[in-house]
Amino acid sequence: NAGVTQTPKFQVLKTGQSMTLQCAQDMNHEYMSWYRQDPGMGLRLIHYSVGAGITDQGEVPNGYNVSRSTTEDFPLRLLSAAPSQTSVYFCASSYSGGVSYGYTFGSGTRLTVV
Amino acid sequence: DQQVKQNSPSLSVQEGRISILNCDYTNSMFDYFLWYKKYPAEGPTFLISISSIKDKNEDGRFTVFLNKSAKHLSLHIVPSQPGDSAVYFCAATPIQGAQKLVFGQGTRLTINP
């Protein structure tokens, strides 16, 4: 039972480059989300999805795109990387009725933009 | 506008004693409150939650208290153990829009032997 798998674990990008952070879950969860964690600011929601084909913006969506073509996968795309996007990114998933049981988080992707 | 606040960046407690972590919120629409624990280089792991219709929820050594009138919740860990040393995040969500967790800044708990 892998849970939520994020790849890569580490990435260094140059300003202006694009890349995709991968997230996959094998628990058949309807909800999936992307968060970024910055020092002193907790985790902030970037984008989320309530099911395949349905996505919406969170608190800090600028500079990021998402799509959800399958239940299992929820990739996060950085269109043109900027130093302000240096952060640790976490993907999470949950059952639609399972908020009281919490979200399952991946182990994170540490991204540095130089 | 920080809707969920953890005003103590760090807390140090002696092993065996009680650890109390605090969290305040401003949004009256929040229905569920959750606590997560995070070790370095790992993702947050769910610890315990509480619905707004309750004022206490207990799970083993962990108890969460909710004071709706004060918009305040706390996590009690008793007795504290060295393995409890981690960063603790509180989070909140309305039942409508439950996919959008709002997190506090986190409190680093250190348990001293």
Tab-separated table of N, CA, C and O in Angstrom, chain A residues 5-111:
chain	number	residue	atom	x	y	z
A	5	THR	N	2.359	9.047	-3.516
A	5	THR	CA	3.739	9.026	-3.985
A	5	THR	C	4.033	10.288	-4.771
A	5	THR	O	3.320	10.617	-5.724
A	6	GLN	N	5.082	10.998	-4.379
A	6	GLN	CA	5.499	12.212	-5.067
A	6	GLN	C	6.880	12.006	-5.688
A	6	GLN	O	7.774	11.455	-5.044
A	7	THR	N	7.031	12.473	-6.911
A	7	THR	CA	8.338	12.474	-7.557
A	7	THR	C	8.530	13.777	-8.329
A	7	THR	O	7.553	14.354	-8.837
A	8	PRO	N	9.773	14.303	-8.404
A	8	PRO	CA	10.958	13.814	-7.697
A	8	PRO	C	10.952	14.274	-6.240
A	8	PRO	O	10.085	15.036	-5.832
A	9	LYS	N	11.913	13.830	-5.462
A	9	LYS	CA	12.042	14.281	-4.072
A	9	LYS	C	12.785	15.611	-3.991
A	9	LYS	O	12.538	16.421	-3.094
A	10	PHE	N	13.711	15.823	-4.895
A	10	PHE	CA	14.489	17.057	-4.943
A	10	PHE	C	14.586	17.523	-6.390
A	10	PHE	O	14.658	16.699	-7.304
A	11	GLN	N	14.609	18.843	-6.576
A	11	GLN	CA	14.766	19.386	-7.927
A	11	GLN	C	15.344	20.784	-7.833
A	11	GLN	O	14.914	21.580	-6.985
A	12	VAL	N	16.318	21.072	-8.707
A	12	VAL	CA	16.849	22.421	-8.845
A	12	VAL	C	16.518	22.898	-10.254
A	12	VAL	O	16.817	22.198	-11.235
A	13	LEU	N	15.904	24.059	-10.357
A	13	LEU	CA	15.535	24.629	-11.647
A	13	LEU	C	16.186	25.993	-11.816
A	13	LEU	O	16.452	26.689	-10.818
A	14	LYS	N	16.396	26.358	-13.053
A	14	LYS	CA	16.821	27.718	-13.340
A	14	LYS	C	15.581	28.575	-13.580
A	14	LYS	O	14.545	28.090	-14.050
A	15	THR	N	15.692	29.840	-13.267
A	15	THR	CA	14.583	30.771	-13.495
A	15	THR	C	14.128	30.696	-14.945
A	15	THR	O	14.943	30.728	-15.869
A	16	GLY	N	12.804	30.554	-15.121
A	16	GLY	CA	12.238	30.485	-16.462
A	16	GLY	C	11.980	29.073	-16.963
A	16	GLY	O	11.214	28.892	-17.918
A	17	GLN	N	12.607	28.085	-16.356
A	17	GLN	CA	12.377	26.711	-16.769
A	17	GLN	C	10.992	26.252	-16.308
A	17	GLN	O	10.416	26.791	-15.357
A	18	SER	N	10.484	25.228	-16.974
A	18	SER	CA	9.220	24.634	-16.572
A	18	SER	C	9.459	23.199	-16.131
A	18	SER	O	10.461	22.595	-16.503
A	19	MET	N	8.550	22.688	-15.319
A	19	MET	CA	8.640	21.293	-14.909
A	19	MET	C	7.314	20.835	-14.332
A	19	MET	O	6.429	21.665	-14.048
A	20	THR	N	7.178	19.541	-14.193
A	20	THR	CA	5.976	18.949	-13.625
A	20	THR	C	6.336	18.134	-12.393
A	20	THR	O	7.225	17.277	-12.455
A	21	LEU	N	5.649	18.408	-11.290
A	21	LEU	CA	5.767	17.600	-10.090
A	21	LEU	C	4.671	16.533	-10.146
A	21	LEU	O	3.493	16.858	-10.347
A	22	GLN	N	5.095	15.289	-9.970
A	22	GLN	CA	4.146	14.198	-10.093
A	22	GLN	C	3.576	13.796	-8.739
A	22	GLN	O	4.257	13.855	-7.710
A	23	CYS	N	2.301	13.404	-8.744
A	23	CYS	CA	1.641	12.912	-7.542
A	23	CYS	C	0.690	11.795	-7.948
A	23	CYS	O	-0.123	11.973	-8.863
A	24	ALA	N	0.799	10.669	-7.273
A	24	ALA	CA	-0.086	9.539	-7.537
A	24	ALA	C	-0.534	8.925	-6.212
A	24	ALA	O	0.249	8.825	-5.273
A	25	GLN	N	-1.814	8.521	-6.161
A	25	GLN	CA	-2.316	7.839	-4.969
A	25	GLN	C	-3.051	6.563	-5.393
A	25	GLN	O	-3.666	6.518	-6.461
A	26	ASP	N	-2.961	5.547	-4.549
A	26	ASP	CA	-3.546	4.244	-4.872
A	26	ASP	C	-4.666	3.874	-3.907
A	26	ASP	O	-4.941	2.688	-3.683
A	27	MET	N	-5.304	4.880	-3.314
A	27	MET	CA	-6.336	4.638	-2.308
A	27	MET	C	-7.734	4.944	-2.848
A	27	MET	O	-8.702	4.933	-2.090
A	28	ASN	N	-7.837	5.282	-4.130
A	28	ASN	CA	-9.108	5.606	-4.761
A	28	ASN	C	-9.791	6.815	-4.100
A	28	ASN	O	-11.027	6.877	-4.025
A	29	HIS	N	-8.962	7.762	-3.643
A	29	HIS	CA	-9.500	8.965	-3.016
A	29	HIS	C	-10.039	9.929	-4.058
A	29	HIS	O	-9.421	10.139	-5.108
A	30	GLU	N	-11.183	10.566	-3.746
A	30	GLU	CA	-11.748	11.540	-4.677
A	30	GLU	C	-10.989	12.864	-4.616
A	30	GLU	O	-10.755	13.502	-5.631
A	31	TYR	N	-10.651	13.300	-3.396
A	31	TYR	CA	-10.025	14.606	-3.226
A	31	TYR	C	-8.512	14.495	-3.352
A	31	TYR	O	-7.896	13.605	-2.769
A	32	MET	N	-7.925	15.435	-4.086
A	32	MET	CA	-6.468	15.571	-4.104
A	32	MET	C	-6.125	17.057	-4.090
A	32	MET	O	-6.877	17.891	-4.624
A	33	SER	N	-5.002	17.378	-3.452
A	33	SER	CA	-4.617	18.773	-3.276
A	33	SER	C	-3.111	18.920	-3.369
A	33	SER	O	-2.375	17.966	-3.127
A	34	TRP	N	-2.685	20.130	-3.699
A	34	TRP	CA	-1.279	20.499	-3.648
A	34	TRP	C	-1.108	21.648	-2.665
A	34	TRP	O	-1.853	22.640	-2.701
A	35	TYR	N	-0.110	21.505	-1.786
A	35	TYR	CA	0.246	22.541	-0.831
A	35	TYR	C	1.721	22.877	-0.991
A	35	TYR	O	2.518	22.051	-1.421
A	36	ARG	N	2.065	24.088	-0.610
A	36	ARG	CA	3.466	24.448	-0.480
A	36	ARG	C	3.729	24.880	0.963
A	36	ARG	O	2.878	25.471	1.624
A	37	GLN	N	4.920	24.514	1.443
A	37	GLN	CA	5.292	24.860	2.806
A	37	GLN	C	6.489	25.787	2.778
A	37	GLN	O	7.539	25.440	2.232
A	38	ASP	N	6.326	26.947	3.360
A	38	ASP	CA	7.400	27.921	3.467
A	38	ASP	C	7.636	28.238	4.935
A	38	ASP	O	6.704	28.194	5.741
A	39	PRO	N	8.869	28.576	5.299
A	39	PRO	CA	9.196	28.836	6.705
A	39	PRO	C	8.281	29.903	7.309
A	39	PRO	O	8.082	30.961	6.728
A	40	GLY	N	7.721	29.586	8.491
A	40	GLY	CA	6.892	30.545	9.208
A	40	GLY	C	5.498	30.744	8.654
A	40	GLY	O	4.742	31.567	9.163
A	41	MET	N	5.142	29.982	7.598
A	41	MET	CA	3.837	30.223	6.967
A	41	MET	C	2.968	28.976	6.915
A	41	MET	O	1.904	28.995	6.322
A	42	GLY	N	3.391	27.894	7.485
A	42	GLY	CA	2.576	26.694	7.432
A	42	GLY	C	2.460	26.164	6.011
A	42	GLY	O	3.307	26.403	5.157
A	43	LEU	N	1.379	25.448	5.761
A	43	LEU	CA	1.107	24.908	4.431
A	43	LEU	C	-0.003	25.743	3.792
A	43	LEU	O	-1.032	26.011	4.416
A	44	ARG	N	0.205	26.110	2.542
A	44	ARG	CA	-0.794	26.900	1.825
A	44	ARG	C	-1.267	26.146	0.593
A	44	ARG	O	-0.464	25.581	-0.143
A	45	LEU	N	-2.570	26.187	0.372
A	45	LEU	CA	-3.191	25.429	-0.704
A	45	LEU	C	-2.957	26.102	-2.049
A	45	LEU	O	-3.243	27.292	-2.228
A	46	ILE	N	-2.458	25.329	-3.019
A	46	ILE	CA	-2.182	25.857	-4.358
A	46	ILE	C	-3.371	25.568	-5.285
A	46	ILE	O	-3.986	26.474	-5.839
A	47	HIS	N	-3.669	24.302	-5.497
A	47	HIS	CA	-4.798	23.860	-6.300
A	47	HIS	C	-5.362	22.604	-5.673
A	47	HIS	O	-4.669	21.894	-4.946
A	48	TYR	N	-6.614	22.309	-5.982
A	48	TYR	CA	-7.221	21.095	-5.482
A	48	TYR	C	-8.178	20.520	-6.520
A	48	TYR	O	-8.563	21.198	-7.492
A	49	SER	N	-8.554	19.271	-6.294
A	49	SER	CA	-9.466	18.578	-7.198
A	49	SER	C	-10.423	17.717	-6.393
A	49	SER	O	-10.014	17.041	-5.444
A	50	VAL	N	-11.699	17.749	-6.757
A	50	VAL	CA	-12.694	16.934	-6.050
A	50	VAL	C	-13.043	15.673	-6.828
A	50	VAL	O	-13.890	14.889	-6.385
A	51	GLY	N	-12.394	15.478	-7.971
A	51	GLY	CA	-12.616	14.280	-8.760
A	51	GLY	C	-11.986	14.437	-10.125
A	51	GLY	O	-11.566	15.541	-10.507
A	52	ALA	N	-11.916	13.338	-10.855
A	52	ALA	CA	-11.319	13.376	-12.195
A	52	ALA	C	-12.032	14.401	-13.058
A	52	ALA	O	-13.270	14.452	-13.099
A	53	GLY	N	-11.257	15.259	-13.714
A	53	GLY	CA	-11.792	16.281	-14.591
A	53	GLY	C	-12.211	17.566	-13.913
A	53	GLY	O	-12.634	18.518	-14.577
A	54	ILE	N	-12.093	17.625	-12.575
A	54	ILE	CA	-12.551	18.810	-11.827
A	54	ILE	C	-11.409	19.354	-10.982
A	54	ILE	O	-10.885	18.658	-10.105
A	55	THR	N	-10.997	20.588	-11.277
A	55	THR	CA	-9.952	21.227	-10.492
A	55	THR	C	-10.363	22.655	-10.154
A	55	THR	O	-11.228	23.235	-10.813
A	56	ASP	N	-9.732	23.212	-9.142
A	56	ASP	CA	-10.024	24.594	-8.761
A	56	ASP	C	-8.821	25.172	-8.036
A	56	ASP	O	-7.916	24.446	-7.610
A	57	GLN	N	-8.821	26.504	-7.947
A	57	GLN	CA	-7.692	27.205	-7.355
A	57	GLN	C	-7.811	27.262	-5.842
A	57	GLN	O	-8.893	27.360	-5.282
A	58	GLY	N	-6.644	27.243	-5.210
A	58	GLY	CA	-6.582	27.440	-3.783
A	58	GLY	C	-6.145	28.855	-3.454
A	58	GLY	O	-6.473	29.806	-4.163
A	59	GLU	N	-5.364	28.977	-2.392
A	59	GLU	CA	-4.956	30.285	-1.877
A	59	GLU	C	-3.847	30.934	-2.708
A	59	GLU	O	-3.814	32.152	-2.877
A	60	VAL	N	-2.923	30.134	-3.249
A	60	VAL	CA	-1.743	30.671	-3.947
A	60	VAL	C	-1.561	29.979	-5.292
A	60	VAL	O	-0.581	29.277	-5.521
A	61	PRO	N	-2.467	30.172	-6.268
A	61	PRO	CA	-2.416	29.412	-7.513
A	61	PRO	C	-1.525	29.986	-8.616
A	61	PRO	O	-1.211	29.280	-9.586
A	62	ASN	N	-1.099	31.255	-8.476
A	62	ASN	CA	-0.401	31.914	-9.582
A	62	ASN	C	0.919	31.230	-9.888
A	62	ASN	O	1.743	30.995	-9.010
A	63	GLY	N	1.140	30.952	-11.190
A	63	GLY	CA	2.377	30.327	-11.639
A	63	GLY	C	2.308	28.816	-11.711
A	63	GLY	O	3.300	28.172	-12.073
A	64	TYR	N	1.150	28.262	-11.358
A	64	TYR	CA	0.986	26.804	-11.335
A	64	TYR	C	-0.263	26.385	-12.127
A	64	TYR	O	-1.263	27.084	-12.114
A	65	ASN	N	-0.160	25.233	-12.790
A	65	ASN	CA	-1.315	24.624	-13.441
A	65	ASN	C	-1.468	23.197	-12.964
A	65	ASN	O	-0.482	22.537	-12.627
A	66	VAL	N	-2.718	22.726	-12.973
A	66	VAL	CA	-2.978	21.330	-12.626
A	66	VAL	C	-3.985	20.751	-13.599
A	66	VAL	O	-4.705	21.479	-14.288
A	67	SER	N	-4.048	19.436	-13.644
A	67	SER	CA	-5.074	18.710	-14.375
A	67	SER	C	-5.327	17.414	-13.634
A	67	SER	O	-4.466	16.937	-12.889
A	68	ARG	N	-6.499	16.826	-13.829
A	68	ARG	CA	-6.828	15.567	-13.164
A	68	ARG	C	-7.581	14.695	-14.179
A	68	ARG	O	-8.800	14.691	-14.245
A	69	SER	N	-6.797	13.972	-14.962
A	69	SER	CA	-7.403	13.122	-15.994
A	69	SER	C	-7.802	11.757	-15.450
A	69	SER	O	-8.668	11.085	-16.028
A	70	THR	N	-7.195	11.339	-14.354
A	70	THR	CA	-7.547	10.069	-13.715
A	70	THR	C	-7.740	10.301	-12.217
A	70	THR	O	-7.281	11.306	-11.673
A	71	THR	N	-8.380	9.359	-11.558
A	71	THR	CA	-8.532	9.456	-10.106
A	71	THR	C	-7.181	9.402	-9.400
A	71	THR	O	-6.979	10.044	-8.383
A	72	GLU	N	-6.254	8.633	-9.980
A	72	GLU	CA	-4.992	8.353	-9.288
A	72	GLU	C	-3.972	9.490	-9.363
A	72	GLU	O	-3.171	9.655	-8.455
A	73	ASP	N	-3.962	10.264	-10.440
A	73	ASP	CA	-2.860	11.186	-10.682
A	73	ASP	C	-3.294	12.648	-10.632
A	73	ASP	O	-4.360	13.012	-11.133
A	74	PHE	N	-2.409	13.483	-10.081
A	74	PHE	CA	-2.709	14.913	-9.969
A	74	PHE	C	-1.395	15.684	-10.108
A	74	PHE	O	-0.807	16.130	-9.125
A	75	PRO	N	-0.893	15.866	-11.327
A	75	PRO	CA	0.385	16.555	-11.520
A	75	PRO	C	0.262	18.070	-11.357
A	75	PRO	O	-0.775	18.653	-11.679
A	76	LEU	N	1.334	18.672	-10.868
A	76	LEU	CA	1.417	20.124	-10.691
A	76	LEU	C	2.480	20.652	-11.647
A	76	LEU	O	3.631	20.216	-11.597
A	77	ARG	N	2.109	21.599	-12.492
A	77	ARG	CA	3.034	22.139	-13.482
A	77	ARG	C	3.449	23.549	-13.108
A	77	ARG	O	2.592	24.395	-12.836
A	78	LEU	N	4.757	23.771	-13.138
A	78	LEU	CA	5.291	25.117	-12.992
A	78	LEU	C	5.568	25.617	-14.405
A	78	LEU	O	6.338	25.017	-15.157
A	79	LEU	N	4.948	26.710	-14.776
A	79	LEU	CA	4.991	27.163	-16.157
A	79	LEU	C	6.312	27.853	-16.497
A	79	LEU	O	6.912	27.614	-17.543
A	80	SER	N	6.771	28.728	-15.623
A	80	SER	CA	8.019	29.463	-15.797
A	80	SER	C	8.547	29.744	-14.395
A	80	SER	O	8.118	30.689	-13.733
A	81	ALA	N	9.459	28.904	-13.951
A	81	ALA	CA	9.873	28.920	-12.552
A	81	ALA	C	10.478	30.265	-12.152
A	81	ALA	O	11.237	30.889	-12.916
A	82	ALA	N	10.154	30.675	-10.914
A	82	ALA	CA	10.688	31.904	-10.343
A	82	ALA	C	11.275	31.594	-8.967
A	82	ALA	O	10.825	30.639	-8.312
A	83	PRO	N	12.266	32.371	-8.516
A	83	PRO	CA	12.849	32.110	-7.186
A	83	PRO	C	11.814	32.073	-6.072
A	83	PRO	O	11.997	31.350	-5.078
A	84	SER	N	10.704	32.815	-6.217
A	84	SER	CA	9.653	32.821	-5.191
A	84	SER	C	8.941	31.470	-5.088
A	84	SER	O	8.191	31.240	-4.126
A	85	GLN	N	9.168	30.591	-6.052
A	85	GLN	CA	8.565	29.262	-6.007
A	85	GLN	C	9.460	28.230	-5.326
A	85	GLN	O	9.108	27.046	-5.255
A	86	THR	N	10.604	28.679	-4.854
A	86	THR	CA	11.437	27.815	-4.023
A	86	THR	C	10.654	27.455	-2.764
A	86	THR	O	10.237	28.342	-2.016
A	87	SER	N	10.429	26.172	-2.548
A	87	SER	CA	9.564	25.744	-1.454
A	87	SER	C	9.591	24.215	-1.375
A	87	SER	O	10.226	23.541	-2.181
A	88	VAL	N	8.887	23.701	-0.379
A	88	VAL	CA	8.630	22.269	-0.308
A	88	VAL	C	7.168	22.052	-0.675
A	88	VAL	O	6.270	22.688	-0.099
A	89	TYR	N	6.927	21.164	-1.624
A	89	TYR	CA	5.588	20.942	-2.146
A	89	TYR	C	5.066	19.586	-1.665
A	89	TYR	O	5.752	18.571	-1.761
A	90	PHE	N	3.836	19.619	-1.175
A	90	PHE	CA	3.199	18.396	-0.685
A	90	PHE	C	1.898	18.160	-1.437
A	90	PHE	O	1.096	19.066	-1.618
A	91	CYS	N	1.717	16.917	-1.833
A	91	CYS	CA	0.463	16.462	-2.414
A	91	CYS	C	-0.295	15.702	-1.341
A	91	CYS	O	0.310	15.024	-0.500
A	92	ALA	N	-1.627	15.800	-1.344
A	92	ALA	CA	-2.438	15.126	-0.338
A	92	ALA	C	-3.702	14.585	-0.979
A	92	ALA	O	-4.170	15.101	-1.997
A	93	SER	N	-4.269	13.549	-0.371
A	93	SER	CA	-5.515	12.988	-0.886
A	93	SER	C	-6.414	12.567	0.258
A	93	SER	O	-5.954	12.331	1.380
A	94	SER	N	-7.730	12.463	-0.026
A	94	SER	CA	-8.702	12.095	0.999
A	94	SER	C	-9.971	11.587	0.343
A	94	SER	O	-10.277	11.936	-0.798
A	95	TYR	N	-10.734	10.784	1.087
A	95	TYR	CA	-12.092	10.470	0.673
A	95	TYR	C	-12.931	11.737	0.770
A	95	TYR	O	-12.692	12.596	1.607
A	96	SER	N	-13.950	11.826	-0.063
A	96	SER	CA	-14.795	13.013	-0.056
A	96	SER	C	-15.511	13.172	1.275
A	96	SER	O	-15.761	14.270	1.731
A	97	GLY	N	-15.842	12.063	1.927
A	97	GLY	CA	-16.532	12.170	3.211
A	97	GLY	C	-15.628	11.929	4.391
A	97	GLY	O	-16.087	11.678	5.504
A	98	GLY	N	-14.338	12.005	4.142
A	98	GLY	CA	-13.393	11.594	5.183
A	98	GLY	C	-12.627	12.715	5.834
A	98	GLY	O	-11.531	12.489	6.336
A	99	VAL	N	-13.188	13.929	5.847
A	99	VAL	CA	-12.424	15.054	6.382
A	99	VAL	C	-12.036	14.828	7.833
A	99	VAL	O	-10.950	15.231	8.266
A	100	SER	N	-12.889	14.148	8.588
A	100	SER	CA	-12.573	13.939	9.995
A	100	SER	C	-11.447	12.946	10.188
A	100	SER	O	-10.865	12.866	11.269
A	101	TYR	N	-11.129	12.198	9.146
A	101	TYR	CA	-10.024	11.241	9.220
A	101	TYR	C	-8.737	11.816	8.664
A	101	TYR	O	-7.718	11.148	8.642
A	102	GLY	N	-8.796	13.040	8.222
A	102	GLY	CA	-7.579	13.699	7.782
A	102	GLY	C	-7.200	13.370	6.354
A	102	GLY	O	-7.772	12.493	5.729
A	103	TYR	N	-6.279	14.088	5.856
A	103	TYR	CA	-5.691	13.871	4.545
A	103	TYR	C	-4.421	13.038	4.687
A	103	TYR	O	-3.714	13.135	5.681
A	104	THR	N	-4.147	12.261	3.648
A	104	THR	CA	-2.889	11.531	3.565
A	104	THR	C	-1.940	12.336	2.691
A	104	THR	O	-2.287	12.672	1.558
A	105	PHE	N	-0.778	12.652	3.230
A	105	PHE	CA	0.195	13.465	2.517
A	105	PHE	C	1.316	12.605	1.960
A	105	PHE	O	1.694	11.583	2.543
A	106	GLY	N	1.852	13.059	0.830
A	106	GLY	CA	3.080	12.482	0.321
A	106	GLY	C	4.272	13.011	1.106
A	106	GLY	O	4.127	13.862	1.998
A	107	SER	N	5.457	12.523	0.760
A	107	SER	CA	6.660	12.886	1.512
A	107	SER	C	7.281	14.198	1.047
A	107	SER	O	8.234	14.674	1.652
A	108	GLY	N	6.751	14.770	-0.025
A	108	GLY	CA	7.183	16.105	-0.424
A	108	GLY	C	8.205	16.134	-1.539
A	108	GLY	O	8.945	15.170	-1.770
A	109	THR	N	8.239	17.275	-2.244
A	109	THR	CA	9.260	17.586	-3.250
A	109	THR	C	9.893	18.903	-2.849
A	109	THR	O	9.193	19.907	-2.707
A	110	ARG	N	11.204	18.874	-2.635
A	110	ARG	CA	11.917	20.104	-2.283
A	110	ARG	C	12.434	20.737	-3.555
A	110	ARG	O	13.292	20.167	-4.229
A	111	LEU	N	11.907	21.910	-3.895
A	111	LEU	CA	12.252	22.595	-5.140
A	111	LEU	C	13.040	23.854	-4.842
A	111	LEU	O	12.647	24.666	-4.001
